Amino acid sequence: MFRDKAIETIDKSSLERLQLENLKKTISCAQKTRFYKNRLSKTRIKSPDDIRSLKDLQDVPFTTKDDLRACYPDGLLSVDKSDVVRLHTSSGTTGMPTVIYHTQADLDYWTELVSRGLTACGVTKSDIFQNMMTYGLFTGGLGLHYGAERLGALVIPAGAGNTRRQLQLMKDFHTTTLHATPNYMLHIMLKLAEFDISLKDLNLKKVFLGAEPYTENTRKKIEEFYHIDAYNCYGLSELNGPGVAMECEHKRDLHIWEDSYIVEIINPDTGEILKDGEAGELVLTTLKREATPLLRYRSRDLTRILTDTCPCGRTHRRISRITGRSDDMLIINGVNVFPSQIEEILMKRPEVGTNYQIVVDQRESLDRLSIKVELYAKLFEGDIKVLERLRDSIAHEMKSTLLVGVHVELHEPGSLPVSEGKAKRVVDERKN
Ligand code: DLL
């Protein structure tokens, strides 16, 4: 199903023409912001007319999260404040927040992109869409809310948390489609029995999972438990929020909407532009945003462009599942370890439950990597030797994959900290 077949299946040369036209408009918008006026004045691109081909964008320097922070609160605003209808900011927990302003046209386009993604997975006006993401400054709640409403679905703005109420809403209103973090979907699995709700009482068909990295094994675990289809939805608040790229019904990774973004993949260490298929950091330029245009924004997310075509017929390129962030790599006694490698190993094991935590500390000046894993309750009823064998086998597989020794601790279900929003999987207790 298509929301806008003409644009979703546009041929390459028409798409590039459209991108060029909109890139010029974006440069013109950007020059109205204090930040880009100053930055572009130091480059060859002094006016939209200096952009003759899409390649000319490469003469513009990257924009980073630190640039956005330094612009707080309005250094990146390109329209009169009276034309702004909403703003979103990041939490600012790791420094100054970043702020993105939207005109009504910006919000309309964002909503349209989300509706496209939902439609590509078969969501229709007959669906009951329960949105279990946080509403507010975080973009996950409002982003999908308006996208689902636009295509006529009945939206339940449940927000995050309060699992008992979530389950009651699902049951009473026959919810068909959910939107949640993967970590929260895993958490609810444990709660069904506690609240005396069986899957047979529910009418779930689909879930959209996003806002945090997760592996294919985690998707499978969620699909198999709930007997539903789980679709990946990616985005970041600086580029609107959810809906930058979404899967279609074929679940062959994420269609990125190229009428709205120019996509580049770079080597995160050198900034060199990589070829399609090569893994690196995703860099995005907005093409349709008026209030806060961004040129070559470094997402820090690691992915690659997929070159094969998708059977759905959409022509926009696809990116692979995000494997992590260029800044979330752990260095354990000199060895690089990505949290996604650990999740991959854990989630394919049927004994492993729904939650885990990675803890790094130091013993006698050496780094120590510990993995705390929840198992299903029935495993604690049997022979302790079975548990010991399982612990050793996980530790062995971790060591041979990660090339560092791992201390594995097995925990009962519900004993590790849970989060209703994004999971905090890594606790790094080392002093830097
Ligand atoms: O998390 C927007 C969002 C909300 C996306 C709901 C999808 C669903 P931020 O809080 O700015 O925005 O965090 C963005 O989260 O750079 C990725 O590192 C990570 N992320 C988001 N979606 C995915 C995903 C929202 N599907 C950061 N897979 C991004 C992997 C994801 N990582």
Coordinates of N, CA and C and ligand atoms in Angstrom, one line a residue, residues 133 138-140 179 209-214 232-238 241-242 299 301 322 325 422, ligand 1:
M133 N 4.7 5.6 23.6 CA 5.9 6.4 23.7 C 5.6 7.7 24.5
F138 N 10.1 15.1 24.0 CA 10.5 13.9 23.2 C 9.6 13.7 22.0
T139 N 10.2 13.4 20.8 CA 9.5 13.4 19.6 C 8.7 12.1 19.3
G140 N 9.0 11.1 20.1 CA 8.4 9.8 19.8 C 6.9 9.8 19.9
H179 N 3.0 1.2 19.4 CA 4.2 1.9 19.1 C 5.0 2.0 20.4
L209 N 8.7 -0.5 16.4 CA 9.7 -0.4 17.4 C 10.8 0.5 17.0
G210 N 11.1 1.4 18.0 CA 12.2 2.4 17.6 C 12.7 3.1 18.9
A211 N 13.4 4.2 18.6 CA 14.0 5.1 19.6 C 15.3 4.6 20.3
E212 N 15.6 3.3 20.0 CA 16.9 2.8 20.6 C 17.3 1.6 19.7
P213 N 18.6 1.4 19.7 CA 19.2 0.2 18.9 C 18.7 -1.1 19.5
Y214 N 18.4 -2.0 18.6 CA 18.1 -3.4 19.0 C 18.4 -4.3 17.9
N232 N 10.6 -1.9 12.1 CA 11.6 -1.0 12.6 C 11.3 0.5 12.2
C233 N 11.4 1.4 13.1 CA 11.1 2.8 12.8 C 12.3 3.6 13.4
Y234 N 12.9 4.4 12.5 CA 14.1 5.1 13.0 C 14.0 6.6 12.8
G235 N 14.6 7.3 13.7 CA 14.6 8.8 13.6 C 15.4 9.4 14.7
L236 N 15.6 10.7 14.6 CA 16.3 11.4 15.7 C 15.7 12.8 15.8
S237 N 15.7 13.3 17.0 CA 15.0 14.6 17.2 C 15.5 15.7 16.3
E238 N 16.8 15.7 16.0 CA 17.4 16.8 15.2 C 16.8 16.8 13.8
G241 N 12.4 13.6 14.2 CA 12.1 12.5 15.2 C 11.7 11.3 14.4
P242 N 10.8 10.4 14.9 CA 10.5 9.2 14.3 C 10.0 9.4 12.8
S299 N 24.8 12.1 12.5 CA 23.9 11.5 13.4 C 24.6 10.7 14.4
D301 N 25.0 7.7 14.2 CA 24.5 6.3 14.0 C 25.2 5.6 12.9
I322 N 20.3 0.1 12.5 CA 21.4 0.8 13.1 C 22.1 -0.2 14.0
R325 N 26.1 3.3 17.9 CA 26.5 4.7 17.6 C 28.0 4.8 17.6
K422 N 13.6 4.9 26.8 CA 14.8 4.2 26.2 C 15.5 3.4 27.4
Ligands
DLL1 O1 14.5 8.5 19.6 C1 13.1 9.5 17.8 C2 12.3 8.3 17.7 C3 11.2 8.1 18.5 C4 12.7 7.3 16.8 C5 10.5 7.0 18.4 C6 11.9 6.2 16.6 C7 10.8 6.0 17.4 P1 16.2 11.0 19.9 O2 15.7 10.9 21.3 O3 16.8 12.2 19.4 O4 15.0 10.7 18.9 O5 17.2 9.8 19.7 C8 17.7 9.5 18.5 O6 18.0 7.1 19.0 O7 20.3 8.8 16.9 C9 19.6 6.5 17.4 O8 20.8 6.4 18.1 C10 18.5 6.0 18.3 N1 17.4 5.4 17.5 C11 16.2 5.9 17.2 N2 15.5 5.0 16.5 C12 16.2 3.9 16.4 C13 16.1 2.6 15.7 C14 14.3 9.5 18.9 N3 15.0 2.2 15.1 C15 18.7 8.3 18.6 N4 17.1 1.8 15.8 C16 19.2 8.0 17.2 C17 18.3 2.1 16.4 C18 17.5 4.1 17.0 N5 18.5 3.3 17.0

